[in-house]
């Protein structure tokens, strides 16, 4: 079986970051951290208004983190990002940003990056066990 | 120092501000692409038996309700007022109007000094509220970094120093120099920090059809 090395895996994320660098940088600059997107997320509204479920929080702590670290995140950080991207967002695309930040687009991009590390939602529920 | 701040530095700041806005506008159009304009109105299917065909008004109400205006109307009023005063107050202050007239011969409308003073206090109070919100509201605090607090300080500094210079509670000369320098710093920061939303707000709201825009925008993100 062909197994990729850690270096090659990072390279896959770095390539995606590089290809979308202008877009990610623009969105991170466009987000003014006003938290006005919070109420537009149904998961946020139905889960005790946990700030971690705000669309902007999810974007900044997933793709934002990967961008700041230039793709070099630890396994634990990647796992945390995976949980944000799949367990705290269903990509319903209903989130509203007063400034027009393309939050679903960035979340989808983050999922694409995670898939290069074989990180995604396990539909057998095995990823929900502690 | 006053001559330097009000001469070459002011010119440099204005140039950086204008060129920065041009750069960001080009950047926005480079990151978006044209798409077909969406249809103007909702057209119910002919022969529908439900009897629930929404009127235009109902449709408009539904759209507004799922935007921030429908969800947090109080905050929208506060932030809109803050941003309007942020732009209008310096443009209508008598001292600024006289300087513009003396420099370029352009006569802008001015308001009384007492009114300007009141508007400045209002800007500082609303800015103080936004600072309070950043610190006290868990949602805003969870994504606020030191840069956000610094940017808010950069925004409010010209208003605070202008207020102090007008009342002359502190030595006038250093305060007015600080007022000019802080204003120039704000101008330089606008295109290259998160303050660029002053420009992007209008570009995204007017051009993008995909982001609950004010108009039927004919562009979308690439």
GROMACS .gro file of C-alpha atoms in nm:
model
  352
    1UNK     CA    1   0.000   0.000   0.000
    2UNK     CA    2   0.126   0.344  -0.090
    3UNK     CA    3   0.166   0.557   0.223
    4UNK     CA    4   0.241   0.924   0.201
    5UNK     CA    5   0.510   1.071   0.425
    6UNK     CA    6   0.428   1.352   0.665
    7UNK     CA    7   0.628   1.594   0.449
    8UNK     CA    8   0.425   1.507   0.141
    9UNK     CA    9   0.103   1.553   0.335
   10UNK     CA   10   0.201   1.902   0.444
   11UNK     CA   11   0.294   1.976   0.088
   12UNK     CA   12  -0.063   1.897  -0.020
   13UNK     CA   13  -0.202   2.153   0.226
   14UNK     CA   14   0.065   2.405   0.136
   15UNK     CA   15  -0.021   2.367  -0.233
   16UNK     CA   16  -0.388   2.436  -0.164
   17UNK     CA   17  -0.300   2.731   0.059
   18UNK     CA   18  -0.073   2.868  -0.211
   19UNK     CA   19  -0.335   2.822  -0.484
   20UNK     CA   20  -0.599   3.003  -0.274
   21UNK     CA   21  -0.369   3.242  -0.089
   22UNK     CA   22  -0.518   3.566  -0.227
   23UNK     CA   23  -0.873   3.454  -0.156
   24UNK     CA   24  -0.801   3.336   0.201
   25UNK     CA   25  -0.599   3.648   0.283
   26UNK     CA   26  -0.877   3.869   0.149
   27UNK     CA   27  -1.148   3.692   0.351
   28UNK     CA   28  -0.941   3.703   0.671
   29UNK     CA   29  -0.891   4.077   0.618
   30UNK     CA   30  -1.255   4.133   0.528
   31UNK     CA   31  -1.374   3.970   0.852
   32UNK     CA   32  -1.376   4.245   1.117
   33UNK     CA   33  -1.452   4.003   1.403
   34UNK     CA   34  -1.787   4.172   1.474
   35UNK     CA   35  -1.962   3.843   1.562
   36UNK     CA   36  -2.275   3.962   1.381
   37UNK     CA   37  -2.283   3.639   1.182
   38UNK     CA   38  -2.358   3.438   1.498
   39UNK     CA   39  -2.737   3.445   1.482
   40UNK     CA   40  -2.742   3.328   1.121
   41UNK     CA   41  -2.612   2.980   1.216
   42UNK     CA   42  -2.887   2.738   1.317
   43UNK     CA   43  -2.637   2.515   1.499
   44UNK     CA   44  -2.531   2.814   1.709
   45UNK     CA   45  -2.891   2.909   1.782
   46UNK     CA   46  -2.997   2.560   1.879
   47UNK     CA   47  -2.688   2.464   2.083
   48UNK     CA   48  -2.693   2.714   2.367
   49UNK     CA   49  -2.535   2.993   2.163
   50UNK     CA   50  -2.185   2.852   2.208
   51UNK     CA   51  -1.941   3.107   2.055
   52UNK     CA   52  -1.741   2.820   1.902
   53UNK     CA   53  -2.036   2.758   1.671
   54UNK     CA   54  -2.031   3.107   1.522
   55UNK     CA   55  -1.953   3.098   1.149
   56UNK     CA   56  -1.664   3.344   1.185
   57UNK     CA   57  -1.517   3.148   1.478
   58UNK     CA   58  -1.524   2.832   1.268
   59UNK     CA   59  -1.359   3.003   0.972
   60UNK     CA   60  -1.088   3.177   1.177
   61UNK     CA   61  -1.001   2.867   1.380
   62UNK     CA   62  -0.984   2.627   1.086
   63UNK     CA   63  -0.857   2.777   0.762
   64UNK     CA   64  -0.739   3.086   0.953
   65UNK     CA   65  -0.517   2.865   1.168
   66UNK     CA   66  -0.383   2.671   0.868
   67UNK     CA   67  -0.308   3.000   0.691
   68UNK     CA   68  -0.123   3.145   0.990
   69UNK     CA   69   0.079   2.824   1.035
   70UNK     CA   70   0.144   2.801   0.659
   71UNK     CA   71  -0.017   2.457   0.661
   72UNK     CA   72   0.218   2.313   0.922
   73UNK     CA   73  -0.025   2.213   1.194
   74UNK     CA   74   0.029   1.930   1.441
   75UNK     CA   75  -0.184   1.615   1.425
   76UNK     CA   76  -0.384   1.735   1.727
   77UNK     CA   77  -0.448   2.071   1.564
   78UNK     CA   78  -0.555   1.906   1.239
   79UNK     CA   79  -0.790   1.683   1.433
   80UNK     CA   80  -0.937   1.990   1.607
   81UNK     CA   81  -0.978   2.158   1.268
   82UNK     CA   82  -1.148   1.847   1.130
   83UNK     CA   83  -1.399   1.858   1.415
   84UNK     CA   84  -1.470   2.223   1.348
   85UNK     CA   85  -1.520   2.166   0.977
   86UNK     CA   86  -1.742   1.859   0.999
   87UNK     CA   87  -1.899   1.853   1.345
   88UNK     CA   88  -1.969   2.224   1.394
   89UNK     CA   89  -2.074   2.305   1.040
   90UNK     CA   90  -2.309   2.129   0.800
   91UNK     CA   91  -2.232   2.365   0.510
   92UNK     CA   92  -2.597   2.468   0.481
   93UNK     CA   93  -2.469   2.797   0.335
   94UNK     CA   94  -2.718   3.007   0.531
   95UNK     CA   95  -2.460   3.203   0.729
   96UNK     CA   96  -2.484   3.575   0.684
   97UNK     CA   97  -2.193   3.818   0.700
   98UNK     CA   98  -2.269   4.193   0.695
   99UNK     CA   99  -1.951   4.244   0.494
  100UNK     CA  100  -2.005   3.958   0.252
  101UNK     CA  101  -1.731   3.720   0.368
  102UNK     CA  102  -1.769   3.391   0.179
  103UNK     CA  103  -1.767   3.178   0.495
  104UNK     CA  104  -1.913   2.859   0.336
  105UNK     CA  105  -1.659   2.885   0.054
  106UNK     CA  106  -1.371   2.902   0.302
  107UNK     CA  107  -1.514   2.617   0.512
  108UNK     CA  108  -1.544   2.403   0.197
  109UNK     CA  109  -1.185   2.489   0.112
  110UNK     CA  110  -1.079   2.383   0.463
  111UNK     CA  111  -1.255   2.048   0.415
  112UNK     CA  112  -1.071   2.001   0.090
  113UNK     CA  113  -0.739   2.064   0.270
  114UNK     CA  114  -0.829   1.819   0.547
  115UNK     CA  115  -0.914   1.548   0.296
  116UNK     CA  116  -0.554   1.559   0.172
  117UNK     CA  117  -0.460   1.439   0.524
  118UNK     CA  118  -0.725   1.165   0.521
  119UNK     CA  119  -0.924   1.366   0.769
  120UNK     CA  120  -1.298   1.381   0.711
  121UNK     CA  121  -1.626   1.279   0.864
  122UNK     CA  122  -1.648   0.909   0.951
  123UNK     CA  123  -2.006   0.817   0.895
  124UNK     CA  124  -1.980   0.502   1.107
  125UNK     CA  125  -1.955   0.727   1.413
  126UNK     CA  126  -1.604   0.611   1.503
  127UNK     CA  127  -1.478   0.970   1.504
  128UNK     CA  128  -1.724   1.066   1.775
  129UNK     CA  129  -1.574   0.829   2.034
  130UNK     CA  130  -1.336   0.995   2.282
  131UNK     CA  131   0.673   6.940   1.398
  132UNK     CA  132   0.339   7.105   1.318
  133UNK     CA  133   0.464   7.212   0.974
  134UNK     CA  134   0.592   6.860   0.902
  135UNK     CA  135   0.271   6.693   1.019
  136UNK     CA  136   0.040   6.928   0.834
  137UNK     CA  137   0.259   6.946   0.520
  138UNK     CA  138   0.450   6.653   0.369
  139UNK     CA  139   0.316   6.391   0.610
  140UNK     CA  140  -0.046   6.492   0.538
  141UNK     CA  141   0.018   6.477   0.165
  142UNK     CA  142   0.189   6.138   0.196
  143UNK     CA  143  -0.094   5.997   0.408
  144UNK     CA  144  -0.356   6.120   0.160
  145UNK     CA  145  -0.164   5.966  -0.132
  146UNK     CA  146  -0.119   5.631   0.044
  147UNK     CA  147  -0.489   5.637   0.136
  148UNK     CA  148  -0.607   5.701  -0.220
  149UNK     CA  149  -0.362   5.462  -0.388
  150UNK     CA  150  -0.447   5.198  -0.126
  151UNK     CA  151  -0.817   5.230  -0.205
  152UNK     CA  152  -0.744   5.188  -0.576
  153UNK     CA  153  -0.531   4.880  -0.501
  154UNK     CA  154  -0.805   4.724  -0.287
  155UNK     CA  155  -1.072   4.796  -0.549
  156UNK     CA  156  -0.862   4.622  -0.814
  157UNK     CA  157  -0.804   4.333  -0.573
  158UNK     CA  158  -1.178   4.296  -0.512
  159UNK     CA  159  -1.259   4.280  -0.884
  160UNK     CA  160  -0.976   4.033  -0.937
  161UNK     CA  161  -1.119   3.801  -0.671
  162UNK     CA  162  -1.473   3.815  -0.808
  163UNK     CA  163  -1.618   3.722  -1.144
  164UNK     CA  164  -1.922   3.842  -1.336
  165UNK     CA  165  -2.237   3.631  -1.333
  166UNK     CA  166  -2.584   3.670  -1.477
  167UNK     CA  167  -2.802   3.907  -1.278
  168UNK     CA  168  -3.067   3.719  -1.075
  169UNK     CA  169  -3.434   3.773  -1.162
  170UNK     CA  170  -3.586   4.091  -1.019
  171UNK     CA  171  -3.902   3.950  -0.865
  172UNK     CA  172  -4.044   3.625  -0.736
  173UNK     CA  173  -4.260   3.464  -0.998
  174UNK     CA  174  -4.511   3.211  -0.861
  175UNK     CA  175  -4.559   2.893  -1.057
  176UNK     CA  176  -4.867   2.921  -1.279
  177UNK     CA  177  -5.152   2.700  -1.169
  178UNK     CA  178  -5.030   2.665  -0.808
  179UNK     CA  179  -5.308   2.525  -0.585
  180UNK     CA  180  -5.150   2.607  -0.250
  181UNK     CA  181  -5.280   2.961  -0.229
  182UNK     CA  182  -4.959   3.055  -0.047
  183UNK     CA  183  -4.788   3.246  -0.320
  184UNK     CA  184  -4.582   3.505  -0.133
  185UNK     CA  185  -4.627   3.868  -0.224
  186UNK     CA  186  -4.321   4.077  -0.297
  187UNK     CA  187  -4.355   4.245   0.040
  188UNK     CA  188  -4.365   3.915   0.228
  189UNK     CA  189  -4.067   3.791   0.034
  190UNK     CA  190  -3.875   4.109   0.114
  191UNK     CA  191  -3.963   4.076   0.483
  192UNK     CA  192  -3.842   3.716   0.485
  193UNK     CA  193  -3.511   3.817   0.329
  194UNK     CA  194  -3.458   4.099   0.578
  195UNK     CA  195  -3.546   3.875   0.873
  196UNK     CA  196  -3.264   3.636   0.801
  197UNK     CA  197  -3.006   3.912   0.770
  198UNK     CA  198  -2.836   4.084   1.060
  199UNK     CA  199  -3.093   4.366   1.037
  200UNK     CA  200  -3.371   4.127   1.127
  201UNK     CA  201  -3.172   3.941   1.391
  202UNK     CA  202  -2.992   4.222   1.577
  203UNK     CA  203  -3.169   4.549   1.485
  204UNK     CA  204  -3.032   4.737   1.791
  205UNK     CA  205  -2.673   4.660   1.704
  206UNK     CA  206  -2.733   4.759   1.342
  207UNK     CA  207  -2.863   5.100   1.454
  208UNK     CA  208  -2.562   5.155   1.683
  209UNK     CA  209  -2.302   5.050   1.425
  210UNK     CA  210  -2.470   5.241   1.141
  211UNK     CA  211  -2.485   5.558   1.348
  212UNK     CA  212  -2.123   5.511   1.458
  213UNK     CA  213  -1.999   5.469   1.101
  214UNK     CA  214  -2.204   5.759   0.966
  215UNK     CA  215  -2.078   5.995   1.236
  216UNK     CA  216  -1.724   5.865   1.188
  217UNK     CA  217  -1.732   5.996   0.831
  218UNK     CA  218  -1.956   6.303   0.866
  219UNK     CA  219  -1.807   6.458   1.180
  220UNK     CA  220  -1.455   6.533   1.045
  221UNK     CA  221  -1.600   6.652   0.713
  222UNK     CA  222  -1.825   6.911   0.876
  223UNK     CA  223  -1.606   7.039   1.162
  224UNK     CA  224  -1.563   7.416   1.117
  225UNK     CA  225  -1.183   7.400   1.162
  226UNK     CA  226  -1.148   7.140   0.886
  227UNK     CA  227  -1.387   7.327   0.654
  228UNK     CA  228  -1.183   7.647   0.696
  229UNK     CA  229  -0.856   7.462   0.630
  230UNK     CA  230  -0.996   7.303   0.312
  231UNK     CA  231  -1.123   7.643   0.200
  232UNK     CA  232  -0.788   7.810   0.270
  233UNK     CA  233  -0.588   7.532   0.099
  234UNK     CA  234  -0.794   7.447  -0.208
  235UNK     CA  235  -1.070   7.707  -0.219
  236UNK     CA  236  -1.339   7.441  -0.179
  237UNK     CA  237  -1.627   7.543   0.047
  238UNK     CA  238  -1.777   7.244   0.227
  239UNK     CA  239  -2.090   7.276   0.441
  240UNK     CA  240  -2.003   7.332   0.807
  241UNK     CA  241  -2.202   7.288   1.125
  242UNK     CA  242  -2.171   7.481   1.451
  243UNK     CA  243  -1.881   7.402   1.681
  244UNK     CA  244  -2.119   7.302   1.959
  245UNK     CA  245  -2.288   7.047   1.731
  246UNK     CA  246  -1.951   6.911   1.616
  247UNK     CA  247  -1.848   6.880   1.978
  248UNK     CA  248  -2.165   6.684   2.053
  249UNK     CA  249  -2.112   6.455   1.751
  250UNK     CA  250  -1.752   6.392   1.861
  251UNK     CA  251  -1.870   6.291   2.206
  252UNK     CA  252  -2.127   6.064   2.041
  253UNK     CA  253  -1.856   5.899   1.825
  254UNK     CA  254  -1.643   5.840   2.136
  255UNK     CA  255  -1.941   5.705   2.331
  256UNK     CA  256  -2.045   5.468   2.051
  257UNK     CA  257  -1.682   5.360   2.005
  258UNK     CA  258  -1.668   5.298   2.380
  259UNK     CA  259  -1.977   5.080   2.350
  260UNK     CA  260  -1.815   4.877   2.071
  261UNK     CA  261  -1.506   4.834   2.292
  262UNK     CA  262  -1.730   4.726   2.580
  263UNK     CA  263  -1.904   4.479   2.347
  264UNK     CA  264  -1.573   4.335   2.233
  265UNK     CA  265  -1.469   4.275   2.593
  266UNK     CA  266  -1.795   4.176   2.758
  267UNK     CA  267  -1.996   3.986   2.495
  268UNK     CA  268  -1.865   3.628   2.481
  269UNK     CA  269  -1.930   3.592   2.108
  270UNK     CA  270  -1.729   3.901   2.015
  271UNK     CA  271  -1.461   3.830   2.276
  272UNK     CA  272  -1.402   3.480   2.143
  273UNK     CA  273  -1.273   3.616   1.811
  274UNK     CA  274  -1.122   3.945   1.930
  275UNK     CA  275  -0.746   3.977   1.929
  276UNK     CA  276  -0.515   4.255   2.042
  277UNK     CA  277  -0.504   4.382   1.682
  278UNK     CA  278  -0.878   4.452   1.694
  279UNK     CA  279  -0.839   4.661   2.008
  280UNK     CA  280  -0.544   4.845   1.854
  281UNK     CA  281  -0.747   4.921   1.540
  282UNK     CA  282  -1.034   5.057   1.750
  283UNK     CA  283  -0.783   5.278   1.936
  284UNK     CA  284  -0.641   5.403   1.604
  285UNK     CA  285  -0.994   5.489   1.488
  286UNK     CA  286  -1.091   5.676   1.804
  287UNK     CA  287  -0.763   5.857   1.865
  288UNK     CA  288  -0.821   6.145   1.615
  289UNK     CA  289  -1.162   6.211   1.771
  290UNK     CA  290  -1.028   6.206   2.125
  291UNK     CA  291  -0.735   6.436   2.042
  292UNK     CA  292  -0.965   6.662   1.839
  293UNK     CA  293  -1.202   6.688   2.134
  294UNK     CA  294  -0.911   6.769   2.370
  295UNK     CA  295  -0.763   7.022   2.126
  296UNK     CA  296  -1.098   7.202   2.091
  297UNK     CA  297  -1.149   7.233   2.465
  298UNK     CA  298  -0.779   7.309   2.529
  299UNK     CA  299  -0.778   7.129   2.862
  300UNK     CA  300  -0.422   7.018   2.782
  301UNK     CA  301  -0.139   7.214   2.614
  302UNK     CA  302  -0.278   7.295   2.270
  303UNK     CA  303   0.032   7.260   2.049
  304UNK     CA  304   0.127   6.896   2.128
  305UNK     CA  305  -0.237   6.788   2.126
  306UNK     CA  306  -0.308   6.939   1.784
  307UNK     CA  307   0.008   6.774   1.646
  308UNK     CA  308  -0.108   6.443   1.798
  309UNK     CA  309  -0.450   6.504   1.639
  310UNK     CA  310  -0.298   6.553   1.293
  311UNK     CA  311  -0.060   6.258   1.325
  312UNK     CA  312  -0.334   6.024   1.453
  313UNK     CA  313  -0.560   6.130   1.166
  314UNK     CA  314  -0.282   6.055   0.919
  315UNK     CA  315  -0.217   5.720   1.083
  316UNK     CA  316  -0.587   5.638   1.045
  317UNK     CA  317  -0.582   5.732   0.677
  318UNK     CA  318  -0.278   5.512   0.613
  319UNK     CA  319  -0.430   5.219   0.805
  320UNK     CA  320  -0.770   5.223   0.630
  321UNK     CA  321  -0.671   5.049   0.304
  322UNK     CA  322  -0.424   4.801   0.452
  323UNK     CA  323  -0.592   4.671   0.767
  324UNK     CA  324  -0.937   4.538   0.857
  325UNK     CA  325  -1.049   4.900   0.831
  326UNK     CA  326  -1.058   4.836   0.456
  327UNK     CA  327  -1.415   4.724   0.521
  328UNK     CA  328  -1.494   5.095   0.481
  329UNK     CA  329  -1.445   5.030   0.110
  330UNK     CA  330  -1.533   4.661   0.088
  331UNK     CA  331  -1.870   4.711   0.255
  332UNK     CA  332  -1.990   4.912  -0.043
  333UNK     CA  333  -1.820   4.688  -0.300
  334UNK     CA  334  -1.963   4.365  -0.159
  335UNK     CA  335  -2.309   4.506  -0.084
  336UNK     CA  336  -2.347   4.664  -0.427
  337UNK     CA  337  -2.163   4.421  -0.655
  338UNK     CA  338  -2.211   4.071  -0.514
  339UNK     CA  339  -2.542   3.906  -0.587
  340UNK     CA  340  -2.456   3.604  -0.376
  341UNK     CA  341  -2.421   3.776  -0.038
  342UNK     CA  342  -2.763   3.926   0.047
  343UNK     CA  343  -2.668   4.244  -0.134
  344UNK     CA  344  -2.861   4.569  -0.142
  345UNK     CA  345  -2.886   4.535  -0.517
  346UNK     CA  346  -2.913   4.254  -0.768
  347UNK     CA  347  -2.538   4.229  -0.795
  348UNK     CA  348  -2.388   4.078  -1.107
  349UNK     CA  349  -2.066   3.944  -0.953
  350UNK     CA  350  -1.975   3.655  -0.722
  351UNK     CA  351  -1.664   3.525  -0.550
  352UNK     CA  352  -1.429   3.329  -0.775
   0.00000   0.00000   0.00000
